[in-house]
XYZ file of C-alpha atoms in Angstrom:
374
model
C 0.000 0.000 0.000
C 2.805 2.438 0.896
C 4.586 1.450 -2.314
C 1.454 2.385 -4.286
C 1.290 5.717 -2.471
C 4.965 6.479 -3.179
C 4.426 5.600 -6.828
C 1.377 7.923 -6.999
C 2.163 10.961 -4.812
C -0.654 12.920 -6.465
C -3.056 11.072 -4.160
C -1.464 12.695 -1.115
C -0.852 16.038 -2.804
C -4.445 16.225 -3.965
C -5.707 15.715 -0.419
C -3.319 18.351 0.976
C -4.245 20.948 -1.647
C -7.968 20.322 -1.100
C -7.436 20.725 2.640
C -5.602 24.032 2.184
C -8.097 25.477 -0.299
C -11.090 24.704 1.919
C -9.431 25.980 5.109
C -8.554 29.278 3.416
C -11.765 29.851 1.438
C -14.403 28.809 3.973
C -14.265 32.024 6.090
C -14.667 34.155 2.949
C -17.609 32.045 1.797
C -19.170 32.343 5.251
C -18.848 36.135 5.155
C -20.441 36.250 1.705
C -23.318 34.048 2.900
C -23.979 36.406 5.810
C -24.044 39.400 3.467
C -26.519 37.598 1.216
C -28.661 36.484 4.145
C -28.111 32.780 3.465
C -28.129 31.663 7.091
C -29.788 28.965 9.184
C -31.862 30.575 11.894
C -32.382 28.704 15.196
C -35.568 26.641 15.275
C -37.308 23.742 16.979
C -35.823 21.185 14.570
C -32.373 22.739 14.299
C -29.600 22.282 16.838
C -27.859 25.641 16.324
C -28.608 28.342 18.899
C -27.530 31.283 16.698
C -27.706 32.162 12.988
C -25.089 30.207 11.003
C -24.214 30.771 7.314
C -24.863 27.696 5.177
C -23.020 28.080 1.876
C -19.913 26.171 2.939
C -20.477 23.766 0.079
C -19.062 26.359 -2.323
C -15.702 26.160 -0.532
C -15.903 22.352 -0.523
C -16.589 22.263 -4.256
C -13.675 24.607 -5.013
C -11.482 22.507 -2.756
C -12.384 19.473 -4.866
C -12.167 21.316 -8.208
C -8.668 22.812 -7.874
C -6.718 19.567 -7.260
C -8.977 17.744 -9.727
C -7.902 20.149 -12.476
C -4.284 19.650 -11.440
C -4.078 15.882 -11.058
C -6.952 14.114 -12.830
C -7.164 12.973 -16.424
C -10.176 15.003 -17.521
C -10.432 13.491 -20.987
C -12.904 10.760 -20.030
C -14.809 9.539 -16.971
C -13.336 12.079 -14.556
C -14.554 14.950 -16.728
C -18.107 13.648 -16.359
C -17.704 13.399 -12.586
C -16.331 16.949 -12.251
C -19.057 18.390 -14.502
C -21.739 16.487 -12.607
C -20.342 17.738 -9.293
C -20.588 21.308 -10.619
C -24.258 20.766 -11.500
C -24.911 19.204 -8.070
C -23.276 22.233 -6.424
C -25.444 24.632 -8.439
C -28.627 22.727 -7.539
C -27.651 22.728 -3.863
C -26.689 26.407 -3.908
C -30.042 27.381 -5.428
C -31.753 25.399 -2.686
C -29.605 27.134 -0.066
C -30.442 30.556 -1.507
C -34.127 30.303 -2.342
C -35.327 26.840 -1.455
C -36.460 24.297 -4.016
C -39.574 22.180 -4.046
C -38.855 18.434 -3.818
C -39.607 17.628 -7.488
C -37.424 20.364 -9.086
C -34.661 19.496 -6.633
C -34.917 15.814 -7.538
C -34.866 16.708 -11.235
C -31.653 18.653 -10.697
C -30.102 15.714 -8.873
C -31.064 13.334 -11.683
C -29.560 15.727 -14.231
C -26.306 15.818 -12.267
C -26.262 12.018 -11.931
C -26.885 11.523 -15.666
C -23.773 13.474 -16.672
C -21.141 10.947 -15.486
C -23.211 8.149 -17.050
C -22.873 9.923 -20.402
C -19.093 9.864 -19.915
C -18.981 6.134 -19.165
C -19.338 6.108 -15.372
C -22.051 3.523 -15.033
C -22.298 0.004 -13.655
C -21.777 -2.204 -16.697
C -21.146 -5.428 -14.775
C -21.223 -7.010 -11.340
C -18.973 -9.779 -10.078
C -21.019 -12.123 -7.897
C -19.656 -14.946 -5.746
C -20.007 -18.351 -7.458
C -21.636 -16.720 -10.511
C -18.691 -14.730 -11.787
C -19.064 -11.646 -13.949
C -22.620 -10.610 -14.848
C -22.776 -8.025 -17.640
C -25.483 -5.374 -17.562
C -26.902 -3.710 -20.668
C -26.883 0.074 -20.802
C -30.658 0.300 -20.345
C -30.257 -1.409 -16.954
C -26.843 -0.196 -15.823
C -27.340 3.508 -16.510
C -30.658 3.928 -14.649
C -29.284 1.799 -11.799
C -26.262 4.088 -11.561
C -28.429 7.225 -11.578
C -30.567 5.794 -8.782
C -27.450 4.959 -6.751
C -25.937 8.441 -7.200
C -29.175 10.279 -6.360
C -29.715 8.019 -3.344
C -26.260 8.724 -1.905
C -26.653 12.461 -2.542
C -29.825 12.492 -0.465
C -28.349 10.218 2.209
C -25.492 12.641 2.847
C -27.964 15.534 2.764
C -30.119 13.809 5.387
C -27.038 13.135 7.507
C -26.010 16.791 7.524
C -27.929 17.836 10.619
C -25.250 18.206 13.291
C -22.001 20.159 13.523
C -19.229 18.192 11.839
C -21.222 14.992 11.368
C -21.543 14.767 7.572
C -18.086 16.185 6.880
C -16.483 13.713 9.318
C -18.359 10.707 7.932
C -17.527 11.720 4.341
C -13.858 12.224 5.263
C -13.667 8.667 6.613
C -15.517 7.323 3.571
C -13.192 9.251 1.244
C -10.070 7.898 2.936
C -11.436 4.360 2.769
C -12.411 4.651 -0.898
C -8.995 6.166 -1.717
C -7.202 3.242 -0.077
C -9.380 0.666 -1.824
C -9.177 2.342 -5.246
C -5.407 2.726 -4.987
C -5.029 -0.974 -4.193
C -7.108 -1.797 -7.286
C -4.998 0.382 -9.567
C -7.772 2.965 -10.043
C -5.505 5.977 -9.618
C -7.924 8.728 -10.708
C -10.623 7.376 -8.403
C -8.061 7.198 -5.575
C -6.991 10.807 -6.180
C -10.575 12.070 -6.230
C -11.485 10.117 -3.084
C -8.432 11.514 -1.282
C -9.366 15.007 -2.475
C -12.848 14.578 -0.973
C -11.284 13.462 2.312
C -8.913 16.444 2.357
C -11.735 18.885 1.586
C -13.898 17.427 4.366
C -11.093 17.545 6.934
C -10.389 21.144 5.951
C -14.060 22.007 6.331
C -14.121 20.429 9.798
C -11.756 23.202 10.871
C -14.764 25.538 10.649
C -17.676 23.104 10.956
C -16.987 21.053 14.092
C -18.918 22.089 17.196
C -19.442 24.966 17.688
C -19.801 25.364 13.924
C -19.104 28.722 12.315
C -20.549 27.620 8.977
C -22.708 24.810 7.562
C -22.074 23.077 4.252
C -25.723 23.366 3.222
C -27.221 21.430 0.342
C -24.476 22.761 -1.931
C -21.923 20.785 0.079
C -23.980 17.730 0.962
C -25.036 17.107 -2.636
C -21.482 17.545 -3.942
C -20.037 15.151 -1.353
C -22.766 12.562 -1.865
C -22.428 12.831 -5.642
C -18.646 12.486 -5.608
C -18.564 9.546 -3.191
C -21.248 7.745 -5.185
C -19.486 8.225 -8.508
C -16.013 7.247 -7.273
C -17.519 4.119 -5.732
C -18.717 3.197 -9.227
C -15.576 4.222 -11.106
C -13.130 2.911 -8.525
C -14.801 -0.148 -7.009
C -17.931 -1.510 -8.623
C -16.472 -1.689 -12.134
C -13.732 -4.163 -11.197
C -13.363 -7.903 -11.567
C -13.024 -8.424 -7.820
C -15.880 -10.257 -6.146
C -15.364 -8.850 -2.671
C -15.640 -5.161 -3.640
C -19.318 -5.592 -4.517
C -20.388 -4.962 -0.916
C -17.636 -2.521 0.083
C -19.414 0.725 -0.954
C -22.493 -0.381 0.988
C -20.316 -1.126 4.009
C -18.381 2.147 3.899
C -21.581 4.204 3.445
C -23.611 2.108 5.890
C -24.121 4.922 8.432
C -25.881 7.351 6.033
C -27.729 4.374 4.501
C -29.013 3.241 7.916
C -29.897 6.791 8.969
C -31.853 7.464 5.776
C -33.575 4.068 5.812
C -34.695 4.551 9.406
C -35.995 8.076 8.798
C -37.828 7.158 5.575
C -39.395 4.070 7.178
C -40.625 6.120 10.135
C -42.118 8.830 7.914
C -43.872 6.232 5.771
C -45.163 4.490 8.897
C -46.844 7.676 10.109
C -48.008 8.773 6.656
C -45.722 11.819 6.382
C -44.017 12.943 3.157
C -40.492 11.559 2.805
C -39.081 15.070 2.329
C -40.790 16.491 5.428
C -38.326 17.600 8.146
C -38.470 16.108 11.621
C -36.244 15.079 14.551
C -36.104 11.353 13.884
C -32.534 11.183 12.556
C -29.954 9.178 14.474
C -28.129 12.311 15.625
C -31.388 13.676 17.054
C -31.838 10.435 18.984
C -28.300 10.726 20.357
C -29.129 14.217 21.591
C -32.397 12.970 23.093
C -30.548 10.463 25.332
C -28.167 13.119 26.630
C -25.197 13.058 24.233
C -23.495 16.362 23.481
C -23.042 17.313 19.841
C -19.320 16.554 20.051
C -19.908 13.129 21.602
C -22.711 12.230 19.202
C -20.665 13.205 16.139
C -17.577 11.383 17.447
C -19.634 8.249 18.129
C -20.994 8.205 14.588
C -17.507 8.832 13.213
C -16.219 5.863 15.216
C -19.108 3.760 13.898
C -18.229 4.724 10.321
C -14.540 4.023 10.979
C -15.321 0.553 12.344
C -17.267 -0.287 9.187
C -14.505 1.178 7.041
C -11.961 -0.970 8.902
C -14.075 -4.039 8.141
C -14.094 -3.078 4.456
C -10.317 -2.611 4.432
C -9.745 -5.899 6.276
C -11.870 -7.714 3.733
C -9.769 -6.233 0.948
C -6.235 -6.406 2.380
C -6.084 -9.442 4.670
C -5.558 -12.514 2.420
C -7.983 -14.817 4.188
C -8.536 -16.813 0.994
C -5.570 -16.683 -1.346
C -4.788 -19.150 -4.092
C -8.166 -20.839 -3.643
C -7.325 -21.909 -0.078
C -8.592 -20.608 3.241
C -5.937 -19.310 5.630
C -7.121 -19.821 9.237
C -5.267 -17.018 11.028
C -6.082 -14.440 8.387
C -9.692 -15.623 8.383
C -9.865 -15.228 12.169
C -8.487 -11.707 11.879
C -11.111 -10.712 9.306
C -13.881 -12.320 11.344
C -12.707 -10.514 14.510
C -12.709 -7.115 12.776
C -16.102 -7.809 11.211
C -17.546 -8.888 14.573
C -16.229 -5.718 16.179
C -18.005 -3.629 13.520
C -21.206 -5.645 13.989
C -20.954 -5.261 17.769
C -20.574 -1.493 17.420
C -23.611 -1.395 15.131
C -25.685 -3.460 17.569
C -24.572 -1.170 20.404
C -25.894 1.867 18.504
C -29.160 0.066 17.712
C -29.551 -0.830 21.394
C -28.511 2.587 22.674
C -30.861 4.513 20.403
C -33.682 1.980 20.835
C -34.090 1.691 17.068
C -35.550 -1.821 17.483
C -37.941 -1.404 20.368
C -39.557 -4.837 20.565
C -36.348 -6.668 21.459
C -34.768 -3.928 23.553
C -34.725 -4.778 27.282
C -34.369 -1.084 28.182
C -37.684 -0.322 26.488
C -39.427 -3.300 28.131
C -38.044 -2.341 31.534
C -39.155 1.275 31.152
C -42.631 0.228 30.018
C -43.015 -2.183 32.929
C -41.942 0.535 35.376
C -44.433 2.976 33.854
C -47.190 0.356 34.090
C -46.306 -0.340 37.730
C -46.321 3.371 38.577
C -49.702 3.764 36.878
C -51.068 0.803 38.841
C -49.839 2.202 42.159
C -51.186 5.682 41.431
C -54.582 4.189 40.627
């Protein structure tokens, strides 16, 4: 891995330049947002106690654009990704400025997602265990890719509800994708993933609690778009069987958060796009976590899942067609640790109420108190 990094120093340089650009530009963008009145006012659903500018995504996009122009081959797939990211940033910025209705916003996201597909960034095959390579025709692969990109864009947007949460999760995802793509020889995808990680870490300088600026939709859509597209270009379009599940594993936290929120809104007959306080970070706050502790816990959760993805890729538990017991035990131990962390969060936040002993104990105590008071 270190040999690959020495042979491709642009991966590291791209991350460092993105970090520097975002650190330097974010205060200027925040000042501009205040002058334009693009701020998040305190409210019942929001966690901020004072007005905070929300156009930080412009700095994130520029932090991604500058090293991309310097280090990426923009004659093919990467050009489509950069152009699509620009469209995603524009859609998000318009929403930050004026607000967009759900359908026009979705149309803008689909337009952004269609651009990389036109440049060849679409899932043209899967490699399944025991089945081998399964080719997909364009009429299946392209719509599937658009759905994946739009889904991840909205997942990151849903996750962006607490100081530093989305930028920290995306930084970890970017670092993980960069490592995986570099090991697979996908250098452009590795550079772009590292650039995303550097931009997110730079933004954390201004966004971690107490935040001085929010990324807004302009940032969340760009980060979701870029992570989704590099997962296609750098992982899914390979001949390796194991990488099929790695993007789902690395992005499991925003996937779980979005799935839980959507399921709850559907259960109670509310529109999917309607705001509420049912996100995982809201539940952390409800049980007494500070914003710093809640964000750090979700970062650690993401990191544990990323470690499981990296272990699956780098530990040769089955090399040469033979199982290697010690390597297999190592992979299983790391995977069990990630599963245990996930179960801990499910238990702590009482996401599954029927099997949670804390919920049963609290209900029995409430019933006993009601019986005694009667």
